[in-house]
Coordinates of N, CA and C in Angstrom, one line a residue:
M645 N 26.6 -34.8 -16.9 CA 27.1 -33.8 -16.0 C 26.6 -32.4 -16.4
N646 N 26.4 -31.6 -15.5 CA 26.0 -30.2 -15.8 C 27.1 -29.2 -15.7
W647 N 28.0 -29.3 -16.6 CA 29.1 -28.3 -16.7 C 28.7 -27.0 -17.3
E648 N 29.0 -25.9 -16.6 CA 28.8 -24.6 -17.2 C 30.0 -24.3 -18.1
V649 N 31.1 -24.8 -17.8 CA 32.3 -24.6 -18.6 C 33.1 -26.0 -18.7
V650 N 33.9 -26.0 -19.6 CA 34.8 -27.2 -19.8 C 35.8 -27.2 -18.7
P651 N 36.0 -28.2 -17.9 CA 37.0 -28.2 -16.8 C 38.4 -28.0 -17.4
E652 N 39.2 -27.3 -16.7 CA 40.6 -26.9 -17.2 C 41.3 -28.1 -17.7
E653 N 41.2 -29.2 -16.9 CA 42.0 -30.4 -17.3 C 41.5 -31.1 -18.6
C654 N 40.3 -30.6 -19.1 CA 39.8 -31.2 -20.3 C 40.0 -30.3 -21.5
I655 N 40.5 -29.1 -21.4 CA 40.6 -28.2 -22.5 C 41.4 -28.8 -23.6
S656 N 42.5 -29.4 -23.3 CA 43.4 -30.0 -24.4 C 42.6 -31.1 -25.2
Y657 N 41.8 -31.9 -24.4 CA 41.0 -33.0 -25.1 C 40.0 -32.4 -26.0
V658 N 39.3 -31.3 -25.6 CA 38.3 -30.7 -26.4 C 38.9 -30.1 -27.6
R659 N 40.0 -29.4 -27.4 CA 40.8 -28.7 -28.5 C 41.2 -29.8 -29.5
D660 N 41.8 -30.8 -29.0 CA 42.3 -31.9 -29.9 C 41.1 -32.5 -30.7
Y661 N 40.0 -32.7 -30.1 CA 38.8 -33.3 -30.8 C 38.3 -32.3 -31.8
M662 N 38.2 -31.0 -31.5 CA 37.6 -30.1 -32.4 C 38.5 -29.8 -33.6
T663 N 39.8 -29.9 -33.4 CA 40.7 -29.5 -34.4 C 41.3 -30.7 -35.1
G664 N 41.0 -31.9 -34.6 CA 41.6 -33.1 -35.2 C 40.6 -33.8 -36.1
P665 N 41.0 -35.0 -36.6 CA 40.2 -35.7 -37.6 C 38.9 -36.3 -37.1
Q666 N 38.8 -36.5 -35.8 CA 37.6 -37.1 -35.2 C 36.3 -36.2 -35.4
Y667 N 36.5 -34.9 -35.2 CA 35.4 -34.0 -35.3 C 34.9 -34.0 -36.7
F668 N 35.8 -34.0 -37.7 CA 35.4 -34.0 -39.1 C 34.7 -35.3 -39.4
Y669 N 35.2 -36.4 -38.9 CA 34.6 -37.7 -39.1 C 33.2 -37.7 -38.5
D670 N 33.0 -37.2 -37.3 CA 31.7 -37.2 -36.7 C 30.7 -36.4 -37.5
C671 N 31.2 -35.2 -38.0 CA 30.4 -34.4 -38.9 C 30.0 -35.1 -40.1
F672 N 30.9 -35.9 -40.7 CA 30.7 -36.7 -41.9 C 29.6 -37.7 -41.6
I673 N 29.7 -38.4 -40.5 CA 28.7 -39.4 -40.2 C 27.3 -38.7 -40.0
A674 N 27.3 -37.6 -39.3 CA 26.0 -36.9 -39.1 C 25.4 -36.5 -40.4
V675 N 26.2 -36.0 -41.3 CA 25.7 -35.6 -42.6 C 25.2 -36.8 -43.4
S676 N 26.0 -37.9 -43.3 CA 25.6 -39.1 -44.1 C 24.3 -39.6 -43.6
V677 N 24.1 -39.6 -42.3 CA 22.8 -40.1 -41.7 C 21.7 -39.2 -42.1
A678 N 21.9 -37.9 -42.1 CA 20.9 -36.9 -42.5 C 20.5 -37.2 -44.0
I679 N 21.5 -37.4 -44.8 CA 21.2 -37.6 -46.3 C 20.4 -38.9 -46.4
T680 N 20.8 -40.0 -45.7 CA 20.1 -41.2 -45.8 C 18.7 -41.0 -45.4
H681 N 18.5 -40.3 -44.3 CA 17.1 -40.0 -43.9 C 16.3 -39.2 -44.9
A682 N 17.0 -38.2 -45.5 CA 16.3 -37.4 -46.5 C 15.9 -38.2 -47.7
E683 N 16.7 -39.2 -48.0 CA 16.4 -40.0 -49.2 C 15.2 -40.9 -48.9
S684 N 14.8 -41.1 -47.7 CA 13.7 -42.0 -47.3 C 12.4 -41.2 -47.2
V685 N 12.5 -39.9 -47.3 CA 11.3 -39.0 -47.2 C 10.6 -38.9 -48.6
E686 N 9.3 -39.2 -48.6 CA 8.5 -39.1 -49.8 C 8.0 -37.6 -49.9
L687 N 8.6 -36.9 -50.9 CA 8.3 -35.5 -51.0 C 7.0 -35.4 -51.8
T688 N 6.2 -34.4 -51.4 CA 4.9 -34.2 -52.0 C 5.0 -33.3 -53.3
G689 N 6.1 -32.5 -53.3 CA 6.2 -31.6 -54.5 C 5.3 -30.4 -54.4
D690 N 4.7 -30.1 -53.3 CA 3.8 -29.0 -53.2 C 4.4 -27.7 -52.8
G691 N 5.8 -27.7 -52.8 CA 6.5 -26.5 -52.4 C 6.7 -26.3 -50.9
K692 N 6.1 -27.3 -50.1 CA 6.2 -27.2 -48.7 C 7.2 -28.3 -48.1
D693 N 7.9 -28.9 -49.0 CA 8.9 -29.9 -48.6 C 10.1 -29.2 -48.1
A694 N 10.3 -29.0 -46.8 CA 11.4 -28.1 -46.3 C 12.3 -28.9 -45.4
W695 N 13.5 -28.5 -45.4 CA 14.5 -29.0 -44.5 C 15.2 -27.8 -43.9
I696 N 15.1 -27.6 -42.6 CA 15.6 -26.4 -41.9 C 17.0 -26.6 -41.3
L697 N 17.9 -25.8 -41.8 CA 19.2 -25.7 -41.3 C 19.4 -24.4 -40.5
D698 N 19.8 -24.5 -39.3 CA 20.1 -23.4 -38.4 C 21.5 -22.8 -38.8
V699 N 21.6 -21.6 -39.3 CA 22.8 -21.1 -39.8 C 23.9 -21.0 -38.7
D700 N 23.6 -20.3 -37.6 CA 24.6 -20.0 -36.6 C 25.0 -21.2 -35.7
Q701 N 24.3 -22.3 -35.8 CA 24.6 -23.4 -35.0 C 24.9 -24.7 -35.8
T702 N 24.6 -24.6 -37.1 CA 24.8 -25.8 -37.9 C 25.7 -25.5 -39.2
V703 N 25.2 -24.5 -39.9 CA 25.9 -24.2 -41.2 C 27.2 -23.6 -41.0
L704 N 27.4 -22.7 -40.1 CA 28.6 -22.1 -39.9 C 29.5 -22.9 -38.9
S705 N 30.8 -23.0 -39.2 CA 31.7 -23.6 -38.3 C 32.1 -22.6 -37.2
L706 N 32.0 -23.0 -36.0 CA 32.3 -22.2 -34.9 C 33.7 -22.5 -34.2
I707 N 34.4 -23.4 -34.9 CA 35.7 -23.8 -34.3 C 36.6 -22.6 -34.1
D708 N 36.7 -21.7 -35.0 CA 37.6 -20.5 -34.8 C 37.1 -19.7 -33.6
Y709 N 35.8 -19.6 -33.4 CA 35.3 -18.9 -32.2 C 35.8 -19.6 -30.9
Y710 N 35.6 -20.9 -30.9 CA 36.0 -21.7 -29.7 C 37.5 -21.7 -29.4
A711 N 38.2 -21.4 -30.5 CA 39.7 -21.4 -30.3 C 40.2 -20.1 -29.7
L712 N 39.3 -19.1 -29.7 CA 39.8 -17.8 -29.2 C 40.3 -17.9 -27.7
P713 N 41.3 -17.1 -27.4 CA 41.8 -17.1 -26.0 C 40.7 -16.8 -25.0
T714 N 39.7 -16.0 -25.4 CA 38.7 -15.5 -24.5 C 37.5 -16.6 -24.4
V715 N 37.7 -17.7 -25.1 CA 36.7 -18.8 -25.0 C 37.3 -20.1 -24.6
Q716 N 38.5 -20.4 -25.1 CA 39.3 -21.5 -24.7 C 38.5 -22.8 -24.8
Y717 N 37.8 -23.0 -25.9 CA 37.1 -24.3 -26.2 C 36.1 -24.6 -25.1
G718 N 35.5 -23.5 -24.6 CA 34.4 -23.6 -23.6 C 34.8 -23.6 -22.1
A719 N 36.1 -23.3 -21.9 CA 36.6 -23.3 -20.5 C 36.3 -22.0 -19.8
I720 N 35.9 -21.0 -20.6 CA 35.5 -19.7 -20.1 C 34.0 -19.6 -20.3
P721 N 33.2 -19.1 -19.3 CA 31.7 -19.1 -19.4 C 31.3 -18.3 -20.7
H722 N 30.2 -18.8 -21.3 CA 29.7 -18.2 -22.5 C 29.4 -16.8 -22.3
N723 N 29.8 -15.9 -23.3 CA 29.4 -14.5 -23.3 C 28.7 -14.3 -24.6
D724 N 27.4 -14.2 -24.5 CA 26.6 -14.0 -25.7 C 26.9 -12.8 -26.5
T725 N 27.2 -11.7 -25.8 CA 27.5 -10.4 -26.5 C 28.8 -10.6 -27.3
M726 N 29.8 -11.2 -26.7 CA 31.0 -11.5 -27.4 C 30.8 -12.4 -28.6
F727 N 30.0 -13.4 -28.4 CA 29.7 -14.3 -29.5 C 29.0 -13.6 -30.6
Q728 N 28.0 -12.8 -30.3 CA 27.3 -12.1 -31.4 C 28.2 -11.1 -32.1
E729 N 29.1 -10.5 -31.4 CA 30.1 -9.5 -32.0 C 31.0 -10.3 -32.9
W730 N 31.4 -11.5 -32.5 CA 32.3 -12.3 -33.3 C 31.6 -12.7 -34.6
L731 N 30.3 -13.1 -34.5 CA 29.5 -13.5 -35.7 C 29.4 -12.2 -36.6
A732 N 29.2 -11.1 -36.0 CA 29.0 -9.9 -36.8 C 30.2 -9.5 -37.6
Q733 N 31.4 -10.0 -37.2 CA 32.6 -9.7 -38.0 C 32.5 -10.5 -39.4
G734 N 31.7 -11.5 -39.5 CA 31.6 -12.2 -40.7 C 32.8 -13.1 -41.0
V735 N 33.4 -13.6 -40.0 CA 34.6 -14.4 -40.2 C 34.3 -15.9 -40.1
A736 N 33.1 -16.2 -39.7 CA 32.8 -17.7 -39.5 C 32.7 -18.3 -40.9
T737 N 33.3 -19.4 -41.1 CA 33.3 -20.1 -42.3 C 32.2 -21.2 -42.4
P738 N 31.8 -21.5 -43.6 CA 30.8 -22.6 -43.6 C 31.4 -23.9 -43.3
N739 N 30.6 -24.8 -42.6 CA 31.0 -26.1 -42.4 C 30.9 -26.9 -43.8
I740 N 32.0 -27.3 -44.3 CA 32.1 -27.9 -45.6 C 31.1 -29.1 -45.8
L741 N 31.0 -29.9 -44.7 CA 30.1 -31.0 -44.8 C 28.6 -30.7 -44.8
V742 N 28.3 -29.6 -44.1 CA 26.9 -29.2 -44.1 C 26.6 -28.6 -45.5
R743 N 27.6 -28.0 -46.2 CA 27.4 -27.6 -47.6 C 27.0 -28.8 -48.5
V744 N 27.7 -29.9 -48.3 CA 27.4 -31.1 -49.0 C 25.9 -31.5 -48.7
L745 N 25.5 -31.5 -47.5 CA 24.2 -31.9 -47.1 C 23.2 -30.9 -47.8
Y746 N 23.4 -29.6 -47.7 CA 22.5 -28.6 -48.3 C 22.4 -28.9 -49.8
R747 N 23.4 -29.1 -50.5 CA 23.3 -29.3 -51.9 C 22.6 -30.5 -52.3
N748 N 22.8 -31.6 -51.5 CA 22.1 -32.8 -51.7 C 20.6 -32.6 -51.4
L749 N 20.2 -31.9 -50.4 CA 18.8 -31.7 -50.1 C 18.1 -30.9 -51.2
I750 N 18.8 -29.9 -51.8 CA 18.3 -29.1 -52.9 C 18.1 -30.0 -54.1
E751 N 19.1 -30.8 -54.4 CA 19.0 -31.8 -55.5 C 17.8 -32.7 -55.4
M752 N 17.5 -33.1 -54.1 CA 16.4 -34.1 -53.9 C 15.1 -33.4 -54.0
G753 N 15.0 -32.1 -54.0 CA 13.8 -31.4 -54.1 C 13.3 -30.7 -52.9
F754 N 14.1 -30.7 -51.8 CA 13.7 -30.0 -50.6 C 13.7 -28.5 -50.8
K755 N 12.8 -27.8 -50.2 CA 12.8 -26.3 -50.3 C 14.0 -25.8 -49.6
D756 N 14.6 -24.8 -50.2 CA 15.7 -24.1 -49.6 C 15.3 -23.4 -48.3
C757 N 15.6 -23.9 -47.2 CA 15.1 -23.4 -46.0 C 16.2 -23.3 -44.9
V758 N 16.5 -22.1 -44.6 CA 17.5 -21.9 -43.5 C 17.0 -21.0 -42.4
S759 N 17.4 -21.2 -41.2 CA 16.9 -20.4 -40.1 C 18.1 -19.6 -39.6
F760 N 17.9 -18.3 -39.5 CA 18.9 -17.4 -39.1 C 18.6 -17.0 -37.6
G761 N 19.4 -17.5 -36.7 CA 19.3 -17.1 -35.3 C 20.0 -15.8 -35.0
I762 N 20.7 -15.3 -36.0 CA 21.4 -14.1 -35.9 C 21.0 -13.2 -37.1
I763 N 21.4 -12.0 -37.0 CA 21.1 -11.0 -38.1 C 21.6 -11.5 -39.4
R764 N 20.8 -11.5 -40.4 CA 21.2 -12.0 -41.7 C 22.4 -11.3 -42.3
E765 N 22.6 -10.0 -42.0 CA 23.8 -9.4 -42.6 C 25.1 -9.9 -42.0
T766 N 25.1 -10.6 -40.9 CA 26.3 -11.0 -40.3 C 26.8 -12.3 -40.9
T767 N 26.0 -12.9 -41.8 CA 26.5 -14.2 -42.4 C 27.0 -13.9 -43.8
R768 N 28.1 -14.4 -44.1 CA 28.7 -14.3 -45.4 C 28.9 -15.7 -45.9
C769 N 27.8 -16.3 -46.3 CA 27.9 -17.7 -46.7 C 27.1 -17.9 -48.0
E770 N 27.5 -17.0 -49.0 CA 26.8 -17.0 -50.2 C 26.9 -18.4 -51.0
D771 N 28.0 -19.0 -50.9 CA 28.2 -20.2 -51.7 C 28.0 -21.5 -50.8
C772 N 27.1 -21.4 -49.8 CA 26.7 -22.6 -49.1 C 25.7 -23.4 -49.9

């Protein structure tokens, strides 16, 4: 389906998914699969072995943003200006499971490689 917004009758389902145990479990599975794949990669050790993590779409948890009354878990059309302003507040927390992935990748020898789709100063994720 080509939804521009989450239909009103689906808001509670999306909220329950994002704030309930299934979302955490799905993130756990995704990270587990990524780690398994990373373990299968033969690193060259030339300093170019990189794994790219997009900060504002992967490393940071956006659940608090989607919970805002002005967003309603996607039931209100996306407002990029509002999203960027929320990110600039520095209140987004790291996704704890992506932190596990990141640390595993570094231990395996992957180059520390993150992509900032937003201004670097807006992220406060020093201990990721």
